[in-house]
mmCIF file of C-alpha atoms in Angstrom:
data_model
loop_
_atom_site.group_PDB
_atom_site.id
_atom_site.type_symbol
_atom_site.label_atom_id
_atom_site.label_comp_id
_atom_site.label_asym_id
_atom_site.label_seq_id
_atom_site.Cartn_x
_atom_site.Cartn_y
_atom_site.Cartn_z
ATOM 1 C CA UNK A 1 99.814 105.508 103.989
ATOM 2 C CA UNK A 2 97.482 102.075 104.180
ATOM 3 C CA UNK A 3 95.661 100.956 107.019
ATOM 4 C CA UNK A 4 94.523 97.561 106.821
ATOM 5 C CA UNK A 5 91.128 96.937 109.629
ATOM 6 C CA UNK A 6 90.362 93.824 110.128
ATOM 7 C CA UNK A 7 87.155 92.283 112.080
ATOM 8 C CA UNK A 8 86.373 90.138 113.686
ATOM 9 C CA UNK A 9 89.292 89.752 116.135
ATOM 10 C CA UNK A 10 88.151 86.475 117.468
ATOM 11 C CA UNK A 11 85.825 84.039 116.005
ATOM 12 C CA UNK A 12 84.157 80.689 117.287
ATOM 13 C CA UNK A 13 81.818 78.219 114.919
ATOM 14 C CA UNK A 14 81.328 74.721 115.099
ATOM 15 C CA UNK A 15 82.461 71.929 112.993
ATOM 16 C CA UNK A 16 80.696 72.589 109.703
ATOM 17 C CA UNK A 17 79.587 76.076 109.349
ATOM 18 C CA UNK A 18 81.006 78.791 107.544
ATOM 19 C CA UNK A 19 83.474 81.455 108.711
ATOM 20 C CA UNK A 20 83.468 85.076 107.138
ATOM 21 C CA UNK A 21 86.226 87.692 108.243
ATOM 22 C CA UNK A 22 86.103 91.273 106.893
ATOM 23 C CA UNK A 23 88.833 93.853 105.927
ATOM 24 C CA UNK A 24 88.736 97.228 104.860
ATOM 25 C CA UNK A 25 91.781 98.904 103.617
ATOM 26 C CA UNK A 26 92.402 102.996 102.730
ATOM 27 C CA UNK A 27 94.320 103.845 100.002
ATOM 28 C CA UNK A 28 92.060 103.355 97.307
ATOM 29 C CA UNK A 29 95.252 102.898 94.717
ATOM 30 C CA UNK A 30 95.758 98.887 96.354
ATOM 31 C CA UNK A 31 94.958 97.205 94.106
ATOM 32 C CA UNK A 32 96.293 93.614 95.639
ATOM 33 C CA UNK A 33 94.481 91.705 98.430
ATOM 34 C CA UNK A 34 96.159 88.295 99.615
ATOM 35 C CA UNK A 35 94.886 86.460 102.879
ATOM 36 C CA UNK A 36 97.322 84.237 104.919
ATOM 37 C CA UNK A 37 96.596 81.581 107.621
ATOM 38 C CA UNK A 38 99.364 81.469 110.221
ATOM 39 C CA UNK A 39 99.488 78.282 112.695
ATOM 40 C CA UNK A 40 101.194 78.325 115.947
ATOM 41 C CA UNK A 41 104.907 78.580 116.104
ATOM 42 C CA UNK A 42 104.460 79.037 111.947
ATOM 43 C CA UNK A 43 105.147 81.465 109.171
ATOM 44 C CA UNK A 44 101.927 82.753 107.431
ATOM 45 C CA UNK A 45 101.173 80.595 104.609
ATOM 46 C CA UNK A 46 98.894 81.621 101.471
ATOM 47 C CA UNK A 47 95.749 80.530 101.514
ATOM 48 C CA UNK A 48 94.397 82.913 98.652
ATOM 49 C CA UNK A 49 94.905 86.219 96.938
ATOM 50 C CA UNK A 50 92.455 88.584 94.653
ATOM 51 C CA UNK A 51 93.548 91.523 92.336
ATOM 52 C CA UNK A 52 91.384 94.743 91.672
ATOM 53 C CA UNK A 53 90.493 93.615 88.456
ATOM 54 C CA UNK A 54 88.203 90.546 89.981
ATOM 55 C CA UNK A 55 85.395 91.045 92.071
ATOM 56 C CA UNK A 56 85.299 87.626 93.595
ATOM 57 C CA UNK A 57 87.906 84.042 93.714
ATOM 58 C CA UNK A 58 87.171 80.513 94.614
ATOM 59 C CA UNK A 59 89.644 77.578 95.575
ATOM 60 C CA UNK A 60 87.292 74.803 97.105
ATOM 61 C CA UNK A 61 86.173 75.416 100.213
ATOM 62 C CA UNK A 62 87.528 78.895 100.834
ATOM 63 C CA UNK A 63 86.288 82.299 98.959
ATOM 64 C CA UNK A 64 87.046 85.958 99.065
ATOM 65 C CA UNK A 65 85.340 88.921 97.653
ATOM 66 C CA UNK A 66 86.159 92.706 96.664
ATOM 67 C CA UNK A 67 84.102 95.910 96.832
ATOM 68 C CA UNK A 68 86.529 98.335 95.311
ATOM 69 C CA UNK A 69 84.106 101.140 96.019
ATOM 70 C CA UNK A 70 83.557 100.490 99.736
ATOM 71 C CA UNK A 71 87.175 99.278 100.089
ATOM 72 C CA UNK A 72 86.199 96.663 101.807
ATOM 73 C CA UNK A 73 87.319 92.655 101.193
ATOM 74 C CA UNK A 74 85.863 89.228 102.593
ATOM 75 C CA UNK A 75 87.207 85.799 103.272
ATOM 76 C CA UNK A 76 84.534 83.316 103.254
ATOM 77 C CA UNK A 77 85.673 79.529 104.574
ATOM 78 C CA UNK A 78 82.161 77.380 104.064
ATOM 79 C CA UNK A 79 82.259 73.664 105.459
ATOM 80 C CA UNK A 80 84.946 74.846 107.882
ATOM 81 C CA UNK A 81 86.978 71.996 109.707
ATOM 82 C CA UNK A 82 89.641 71.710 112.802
ATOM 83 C CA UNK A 83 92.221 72.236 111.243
ATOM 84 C CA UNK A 84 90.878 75.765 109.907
ATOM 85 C CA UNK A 85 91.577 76.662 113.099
ATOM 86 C CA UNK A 86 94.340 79.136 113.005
ATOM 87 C CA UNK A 87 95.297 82.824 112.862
ATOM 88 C CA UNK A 88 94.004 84.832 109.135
ATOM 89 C CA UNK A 89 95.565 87.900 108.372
ATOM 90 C CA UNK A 90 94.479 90.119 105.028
ATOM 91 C CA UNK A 91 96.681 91.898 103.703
ATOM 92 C CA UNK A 92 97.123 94.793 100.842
ATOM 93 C CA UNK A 93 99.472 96.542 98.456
ATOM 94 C CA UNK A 94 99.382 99.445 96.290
ATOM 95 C CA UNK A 95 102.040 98.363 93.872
ATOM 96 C CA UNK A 96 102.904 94.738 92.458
ATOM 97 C CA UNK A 97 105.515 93.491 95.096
ATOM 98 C CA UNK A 98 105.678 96.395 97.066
ATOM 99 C CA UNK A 99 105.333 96.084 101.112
ATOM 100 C CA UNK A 100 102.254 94.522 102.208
ATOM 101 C CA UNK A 101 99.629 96.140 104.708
ATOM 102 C CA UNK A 102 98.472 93.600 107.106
ATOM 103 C CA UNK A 103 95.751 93.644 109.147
ATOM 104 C CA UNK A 104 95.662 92.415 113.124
ATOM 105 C CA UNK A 105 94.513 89.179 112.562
ATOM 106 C CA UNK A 106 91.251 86.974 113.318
ATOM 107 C CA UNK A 107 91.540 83.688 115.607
ATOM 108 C CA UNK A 108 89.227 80.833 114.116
ATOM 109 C CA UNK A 109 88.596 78.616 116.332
ATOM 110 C CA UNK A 110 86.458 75.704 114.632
ATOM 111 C CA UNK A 111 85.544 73.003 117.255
ATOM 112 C CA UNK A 112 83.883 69.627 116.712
ATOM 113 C CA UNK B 1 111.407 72.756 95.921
ATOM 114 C CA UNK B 2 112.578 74.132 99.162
ATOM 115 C CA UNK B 3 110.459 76.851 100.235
ATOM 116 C CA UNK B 4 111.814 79.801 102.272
ATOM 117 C CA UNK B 5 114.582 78.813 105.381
ATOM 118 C CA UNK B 6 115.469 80.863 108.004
ATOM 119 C CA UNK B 7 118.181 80.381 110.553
ATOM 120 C CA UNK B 8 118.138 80.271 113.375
ATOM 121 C CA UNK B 9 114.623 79.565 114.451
ATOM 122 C CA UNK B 10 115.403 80.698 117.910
ATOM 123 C CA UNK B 11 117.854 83.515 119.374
ATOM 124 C CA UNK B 12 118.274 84.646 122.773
ATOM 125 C CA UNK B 13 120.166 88.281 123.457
ATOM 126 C CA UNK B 14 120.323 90.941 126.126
ATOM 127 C CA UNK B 15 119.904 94.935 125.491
ATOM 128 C CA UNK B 16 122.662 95.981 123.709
ATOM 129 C CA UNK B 17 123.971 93.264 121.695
ATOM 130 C CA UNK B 18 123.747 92.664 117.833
ATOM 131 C CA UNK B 19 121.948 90.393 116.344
ATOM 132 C CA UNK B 20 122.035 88.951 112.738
ATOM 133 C CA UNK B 21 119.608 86.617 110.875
ATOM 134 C CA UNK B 22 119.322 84.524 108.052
ATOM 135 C CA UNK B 23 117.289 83.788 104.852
ATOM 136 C CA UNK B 24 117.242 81.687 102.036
ATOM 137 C CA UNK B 25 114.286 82.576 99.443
ATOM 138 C CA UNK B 26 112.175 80.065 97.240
ATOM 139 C CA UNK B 27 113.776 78.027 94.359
ATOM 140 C CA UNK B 28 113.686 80.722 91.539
ATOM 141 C CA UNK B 29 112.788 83.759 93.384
ATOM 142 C CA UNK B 30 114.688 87.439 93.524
ATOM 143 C CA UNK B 31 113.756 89.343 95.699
ATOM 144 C CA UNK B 32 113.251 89.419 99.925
ATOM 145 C CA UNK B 33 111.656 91.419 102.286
ATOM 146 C CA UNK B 34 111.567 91.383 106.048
ATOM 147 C CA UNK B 35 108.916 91.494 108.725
ATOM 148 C CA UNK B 36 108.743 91.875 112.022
ATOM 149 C CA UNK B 37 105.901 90.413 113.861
ATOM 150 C CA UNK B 38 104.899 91.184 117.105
ATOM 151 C CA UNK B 39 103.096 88.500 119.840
ATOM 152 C CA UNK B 40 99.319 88.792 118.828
ATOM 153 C CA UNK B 41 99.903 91.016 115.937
ATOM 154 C CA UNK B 42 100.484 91.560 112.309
ATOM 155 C CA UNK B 43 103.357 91.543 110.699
ATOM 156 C CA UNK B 44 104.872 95.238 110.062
ATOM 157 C CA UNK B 45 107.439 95.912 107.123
ATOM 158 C CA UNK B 46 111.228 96.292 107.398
ATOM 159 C CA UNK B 47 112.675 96.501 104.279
ATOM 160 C CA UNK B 48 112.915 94.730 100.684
ATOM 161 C CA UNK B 49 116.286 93.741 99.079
ATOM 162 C CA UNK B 50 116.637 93.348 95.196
ATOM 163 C CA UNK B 51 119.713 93.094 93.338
ATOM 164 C CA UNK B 52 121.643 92.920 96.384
ATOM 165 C CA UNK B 53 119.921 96.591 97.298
ATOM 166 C CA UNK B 54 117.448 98.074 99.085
ATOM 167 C CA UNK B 55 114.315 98.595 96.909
ATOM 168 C CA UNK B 56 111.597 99.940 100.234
ATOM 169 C CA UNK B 57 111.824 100.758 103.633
ATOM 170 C CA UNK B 58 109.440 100.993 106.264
ATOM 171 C CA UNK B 59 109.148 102.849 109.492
ATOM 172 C CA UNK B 60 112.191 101.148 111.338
ATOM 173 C CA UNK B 61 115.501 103.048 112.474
ATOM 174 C CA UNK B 62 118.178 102.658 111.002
ATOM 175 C CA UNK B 63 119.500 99.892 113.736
ATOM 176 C CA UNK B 64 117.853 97.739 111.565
ATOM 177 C CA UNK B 65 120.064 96.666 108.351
ATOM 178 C CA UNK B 66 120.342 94.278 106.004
ATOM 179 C CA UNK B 67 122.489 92.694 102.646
ATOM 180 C CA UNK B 68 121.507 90.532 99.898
ATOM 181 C CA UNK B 69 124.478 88.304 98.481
ATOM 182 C CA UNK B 70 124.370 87.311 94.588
ATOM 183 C CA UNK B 71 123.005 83.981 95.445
ATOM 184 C CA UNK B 72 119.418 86.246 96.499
ATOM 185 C CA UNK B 73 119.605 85.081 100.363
ATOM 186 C CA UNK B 74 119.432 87.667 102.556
ATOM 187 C CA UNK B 75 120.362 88.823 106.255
ATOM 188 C CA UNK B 76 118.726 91.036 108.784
ATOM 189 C CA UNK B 77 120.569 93.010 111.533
ATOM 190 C CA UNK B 78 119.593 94.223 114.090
ATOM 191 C CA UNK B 79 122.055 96.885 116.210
ATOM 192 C CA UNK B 80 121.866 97.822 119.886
ATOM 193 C CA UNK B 81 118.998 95.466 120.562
ATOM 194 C CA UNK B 82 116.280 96.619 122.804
ATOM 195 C CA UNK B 83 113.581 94.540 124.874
ATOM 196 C CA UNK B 84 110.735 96.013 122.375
ATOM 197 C CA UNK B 85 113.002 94.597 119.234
ATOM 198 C CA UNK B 86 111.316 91.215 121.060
ATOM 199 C CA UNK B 87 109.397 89.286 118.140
ATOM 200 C CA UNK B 88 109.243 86.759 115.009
ATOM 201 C CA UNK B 89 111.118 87.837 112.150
ATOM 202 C CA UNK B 90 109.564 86.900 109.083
ATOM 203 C CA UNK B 91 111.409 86.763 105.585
ATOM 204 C CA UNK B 92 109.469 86.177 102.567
ATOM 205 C CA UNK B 93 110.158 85.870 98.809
ATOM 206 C CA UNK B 94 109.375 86.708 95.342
ATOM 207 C CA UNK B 95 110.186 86.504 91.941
ATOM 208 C CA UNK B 96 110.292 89.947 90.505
ATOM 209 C CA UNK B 97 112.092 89.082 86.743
ATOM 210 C CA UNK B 98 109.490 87.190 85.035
ATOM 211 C CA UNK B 99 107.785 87.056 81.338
ATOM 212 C CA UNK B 100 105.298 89.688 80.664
ATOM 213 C CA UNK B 101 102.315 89.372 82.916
ATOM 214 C CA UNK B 102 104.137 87.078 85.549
ATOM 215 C CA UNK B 103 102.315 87.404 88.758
ATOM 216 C CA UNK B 104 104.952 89.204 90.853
ATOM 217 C CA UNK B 105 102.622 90.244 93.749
ATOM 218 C CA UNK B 106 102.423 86.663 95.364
ATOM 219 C CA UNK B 107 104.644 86.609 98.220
ATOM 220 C CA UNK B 108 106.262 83.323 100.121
ATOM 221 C CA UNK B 109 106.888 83.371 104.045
ATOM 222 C CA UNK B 110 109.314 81.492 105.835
ATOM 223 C CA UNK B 111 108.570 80.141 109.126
ATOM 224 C CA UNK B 112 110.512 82.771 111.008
ATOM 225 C CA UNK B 113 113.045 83.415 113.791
ATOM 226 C CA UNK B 114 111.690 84.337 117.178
ATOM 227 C CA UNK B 115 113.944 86.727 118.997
ATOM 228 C CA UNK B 116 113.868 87.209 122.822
ATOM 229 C CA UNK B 117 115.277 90.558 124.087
ATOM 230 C CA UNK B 118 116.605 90.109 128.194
#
Protein backbone atom coordinates (compact mmCIF):
# COMPACT_ATOMS: atom_id res chain seq x y z
CA UNK A 1 0.00 0.00 0.00
CA UNK A 2 1.17 3.97 0.35
CA UNK A 3 3.70 5.21 2.52
CA UNK A 4 3.69 8.77 2.95
CA UNK A 5 7.67 10.14 4.37
CA UNK A 6 7.73 13.19 5.46
CA UNK A 7 10.93 15.47 6.47
CA UNK A 8 11.75 17.46 8.25
CA UNK A 9 10.24 16.35 11.59
CA UNK A 10 10.94 19.56 13.33
CA UNK A 11 11.64 22.88 11.92
CA UNK A 12 12.75 26.36 13.45
CA UNK A 13 13.04 29.86 11.25
CA UNK A 14 12.62 33.21 12.28
CA UNK A 15 9.97 35.69 11.68
CA UNK A 16 10.19 36.26 7.94
CA UNK A 17 11.90 33.53 6.17
CA UNK A 18 10.60 30.81 4.28
CA UNK A 19 9.72 27.28 5.41
CA UNK A 20 9.98 24.21 2.94
CA UNK A 21 8.81 20.63 4.13
CA UNK A 22 9.26 17.61 1.82
CA UNK A 23 7.17 14.40 1.19
CA UNK A 24 7.67 11.51 -0.79
CA UNK A 25 4.96 9.06 -1.28
CA UNK A 26 5.12 5.22 -3.06
CA UNK A 27 2.48 4.18 -5.02
CA UNK A 28 3.09 5.89 -8.07
CA UNK A 29 -0.92 5.55 -9.05
CA UNK A 30 -1.68 8.78 -6.22
CA UNK A 31 -2.44 10.97 -7.99
CA UNK A 32 -3.85 13.53 -5.07
CA UNK A 33 -1.56 15.50 -2.70
CA UNK A 34 -3.37 17.82 -0.02
CA UNK A 35 -1.32 19.44 2.94
CA UNK A 36 -3.08 20.26 6.30
CA UNK A 37 -1.96 22.52 9.21
CA UNK A 38 -3.20 21.19 12.55
CA UNK A 39 -3.05 23.67 15.73
CA UNK A 40 -3.05 22.49 19.21
CA UNK A 41 -6.09 20.87 20.63
CA UNK A 42 -7.43 21.28 16.66
CA UNK A 43 -8.61 19.25 13.74
CA UNK A 44 -6.29 19.53 10.64
CA UNK A 45 -7.48 22.23 8.53
CA UNK A 46 -6.65 22.63 4.62
CA UNK A 47 -4.23 24.78 3.84
CA UNK A 48 -3.72 23.55 0.11
CA UNK A 49 -4.04 20.61 -2.21
CA UNK A 50 -2.34 19.71 -5.83
CA UNK A 51 -3.53 16.98 -8.35
CA UNK A 52 -1.12 14.93 -10.70
CA UNK A 53 -2.09 16.81 -13.52
CA UNK A 54 -0.26 20.22 -12.09
CA UNK A 55 3.20 20.45 -11.43
CA UNK A 56 3.06 23.38 -9.09
CA UNK A 57 -0.07 25.69 -6.95
CA UNK A 58 0.03 29.05 -5.37
CA UNK A 59 -2.43 30.67 -2.74
CA UNK A 60 -0.48 33.83 -1.42
CA UNK A 61 2.03 33.19 0.73
CA UNK A 62 2.07 29.40 0.73
CA UNK A 63 3.19 27.04 -2.40
CA UNK A 64 3.56 23.39 -3.13
CA UNK A 65 5.17 21.53 -5.89
CA UNK A 66 5.03 17.92 -7.60
CA UNK A 67 7.72 15.71 -9.17
CA UNK A 68 5.60 12.84 -10.35
CA UNK A 69 8.73 11.04 -11.45
CA UNK A 70 10.69 11.24 -8.18
CA UNK A 71 7.43 10.97 -6.18
CA UNK A 72 8.34 13.45 -4.24
CA UNK A 73 6.04 16.81 -3.17
CA UNK A 74 7.01 20.26 -1.44
CA UNK A 75 5.25 22.80 0.68
CA UNK A 76 6.87 26.06 0.43
CA UNK A 77 5.49 28.90 3.15
CA UNK A 78 7.69 32.24 2.06
CA UNK A 79 7.25 35.39 4.45
CA UNK A 80 6.34 32.93 7.21
CA UNK A 81 4.66 34.50 10.41
CA UNK A 82 3.69 33.29 14.20
CA UNK A 83 0.92 32.11 13.61
CA UNK A 84 2.41 29.58 10.88
CA UNK A 85 3.47 27.99 13.68
CA UNK A 86 1.72 24.73 13.87
CA UNK A 87 1.81 21.02 12.98
CA UNK A 88 1.79 20.25 8.62
CA UNK A 89 0.93 16.99 7.60
CA UNK A 90 0.96 15.89 3.59
CA UNK A 91 -1.05 13.67 2.69
CA UNK A 92 -1.93 11.31 -0.54
CA UNK A 93 -4.54 9.23 -2.30
CA UNK A 94 -4.66 6.95 -5.12
CA UNK A 95 -8.30 7.35 -5.95
CA UNK A 96 -10.63 10.58 -5.79
CA UNK A 97 -12.02 10.35 -2.14
CA UNK A 98 -10.51 7.31 -1.22
CA UNK A 99 -8.50 7.07 2.32
CA UNK A 100 -5.79 9.46 2.62
CA UNK A 101 -2.00 8.54 3.38
CA UNK A 102 -0.61 10.91 5.83
CA UNK A 103 2.63 11.54 6.62
CA UNK A 104 4.16 12.06 10.46
CA UNK A 105 4.03 15.53 10.52
CA UNK A 106 6.58 18.63 10.66
CA UNK A 107 6.48 21.17 13.77
CA UNK A 108 7.04 24.87 12.46
CA UNK A 109 7.98 26.78 14.85
CA UNK A 110 8.28 30.50 13.45
CA UNK A 111 9.52 32.89 16.24
CA UNK A 112 9.80 36.68 16.17
CA UNK B 1 -22.17 27.05 6.97
CA UNK B 2 -21.37 24.84 9.84
CA UNK B 3 -18.36 22.96 9.20
CA UNK B 4 -17.83 19.43 10.60
CA UNK B 5 -19.07 18.82 14.65
CA UNK B 6 -18.12 16.20 16.67
CA UNK B 7 -19.44 15.24 20.05
CA UNK B 8 -18.17 14.90 22.55
CA UNK B 9 -14.87 16.66 22.43
CA UNK B 10 -13.70 14.78 25.42
CA UNK B 11 -14.40 11.07 26.76
CA UNK B 12 -12.95 9.33 29.57
CA UNK B 13 -13.30 5.20 29.77
CA UNK B 14 -11.54 2.28 31.38
CA UNK B 15 -10.41 -1.13 29.46
CA UNK B 16 -13.28 -2.81 28.59
CA UNK B 17 -16.02 -0.48 28.11
CA UNK B 18 -17.71 0.77 24.81
CA UNK B 19 -17.43 3.75 23.52
CA UNK B 20 -19.49 5.62 20.81
CA UNK B 21 -18.86 8.95 18.98
CA UNK B 22 -20.43 11.42 17.02
CA UNK B 23 -20.31 13.35 13.68
CA UNK B 24 -22.08 15.75 11.81
CA UNK B 25 -20.47 16.43 8.18
CA UNK B 26 -20.31 19.86 6.22
CA UNK B 27 -23.50 21.61 4.88
CA UNK B 28 -23.97 19.62 1.55
CA UNK B 29 -21.57 16.87 1.94
CA UNK B 30 -22.16 12.78 1.65
CA UNK B 31 -19.89 11.03 2.65
CA UNK B 32 -17.56 10.47 6.17
CA UNK B 33 -14.62 8.84 7.06
CA UNK B 34 -12.87 8.30 10.36
CA UNK B 35 -9.38 8.74 11.71
CA UNK B 36 -7.67 7.93 14.44
CA UNK B 37 -4.80 10.02 15.46
CA UNK B 38 -2.30 9.16 17.72
CA UNK B 39 -0.25 11.84 20.27
CA UNK B 40 2.61 13.12 17.91
CA UNK B 41 1.41 11.33 14.91
CA UNK B 42 -0.56 11.20 11.77
CA UNK B 43 -3.74 10.42 11.40
CA UNK B 44 -4.34 6.58 10.28
CA UNK B 45 -7.67 5.49 8.43
CA UNK B 46 -10.68 3.71 9.95
CA UNK B 47 -13.26 3.49 7.66
CA UNK B 48 -15.53 5.60 5.12
CA UNK B 49 -19.39 5.53 5.23
CA UNK B 50 -21.52 6.38 2.06
CA UNK B 51 -25.05 5.78 1.62
CA UNK B 52 -25.39 4.75 5.06
CA UNK B 53 -22.54 1.87 4.14
CA UNK B 54 -19.23 1.13 4.36
CA UNK B 55 -17.39 2.15 1.14
CA UNK B 56 -13.22 1.38 2.67
CA UNK B 57 -11.69 0.00 5.51
CA UNK B 58 -8.42 0.24 6.88
CA UNK B 59 -6.24 -1.87 9.06
CA UNK B 60 -8.47 -1.72 12.31
CA UNK B 61 -10.29 -4.86 13.95
CA UNK B 62 -13.34 -5.25 13.75
CA UNK B 63 -13.99 -3.64 17.47
CA UNK B 64 -14.11 -0.71 15.60
CA UNK B 65 -17.72 -0.02 13.90
CA UNK B 66 -19.63 2.44 12.66
CA UNK B 67 -23.38 3.64 10.96
CA UNK B 68 -24.34 6.42 8.83
CA UNK B 69 -28.10 7.60 9.34
CA UNK B 70 -30.01 9.17 6.17
CA UNK B 71 -29.34 12.59 7.42
CA UNK B 72 -25.20 11.66 6.36
CA UNK B 73 -23.95 12.04 10.18
CA UNK B 74 -22.14 9.38 11.27
CA UNK B 75 -20.98 7.39 14.52
CA UNK B 76 -17.87 5.56 15.49
CA UNK B 77 -17.70 2.63 17.99
CA UNK B 78 -15.41 1.47 19.52
CA UNK B 79 -15.86 -2.22 21.49
CA UNK B 80 -13.82 -3.59 24.38
CA UNK B 81 -11.69 -0.49 24.63
CA UNK B 82 -8.06 -0.91 25.27
CA UNK B 83 -5.38 1.65 26.73
CA UNK B 84 -3.67 1.75 23.04
CA UNK B 85 -7.38 2.72 21.53
CA UNK B 86 -6.02 6.14 23.54
CA UNK B 87 -6.19 9.08 20.84
CA UNK B 88 -8.12 11.96 18.79
CA UNK B 89 -10.71 10.74 16.63
CA UNK B 90 -10.99 12.66 13.64
CA UNK B 91 -14.17 12.67 11.28
CA UNK B 92 -14.01 14.40 8.09
CA UNK B 93 -16.35 15.03 5.12
CA UNK B 94 -17.00 15.11 1.53
CA UNK B 95 -19.26 15.54 -1.11
CA UNK B 96 -19.08 12.58 -3.37
CA UNK B 97 -22.53 13.31 -5.77
CA UNK B 98 -21.56 16.28 -7.65
CA UNK B 99 -21.79 17.62 -11.49
CA UNK B 100 -19.26 16.23 -13.79
CA UNK B 101 -15.79 17.25 -12.80
CA UNK B 102 -16.78 18.26 -9.13
CA UNK B 103 -13.71 18.11 -7.06
CA UNK B 104 -14.56 15.16 -4.79
CA UNK B 105 -11.00 14.60 -3.41
CA UNK B 106 -11.06 17.69 -0.98
CA UNK B 107 -11.70 16.47 2.36
CA UNK B 108 -13.11 18.58 5.62
CA UNK B 109 -11.88 17.68 9.29
CA UNK B 110 -13.66 18.23 12.32
CA UNK B 111 -11.91 19.21 15.35
CA UNK B 112 -12.04 15.79 16.93
CA UNK B 113 -12.80 13.82 20.11
CA UNK B 114 -9.89 12.93 22.32
CA UNK B 115 -10.37 9.62 24.03
CA UNK B 116 -8.48 8.59 27.23
CA UNK B 117 -8.23 4.81 27.85
CA UNK B 118 -7.66 4.07 32.09
Amino acid sequence: GENVEQHPSTLSVQEGDSAVIKCTYSDSASNYFPWYKQELGKGPQLIIDIRSNVGEKKDQRIAVTLNKTAKHFSLHITETQPEDSAVYFCAANRQAGTALIFGKGTTLSVSS
Amino acid sequence: DAGVTQSPTHLIKTRGQQVTLRCSPKSGHDTVSWYQQALGQGPQFIFQYYEEEERQRGNFPDRFSGHQYPNYSSELNVNALLLGDSALYLCASRRDRGRPGTKKDTQYFGPGTRLTVL
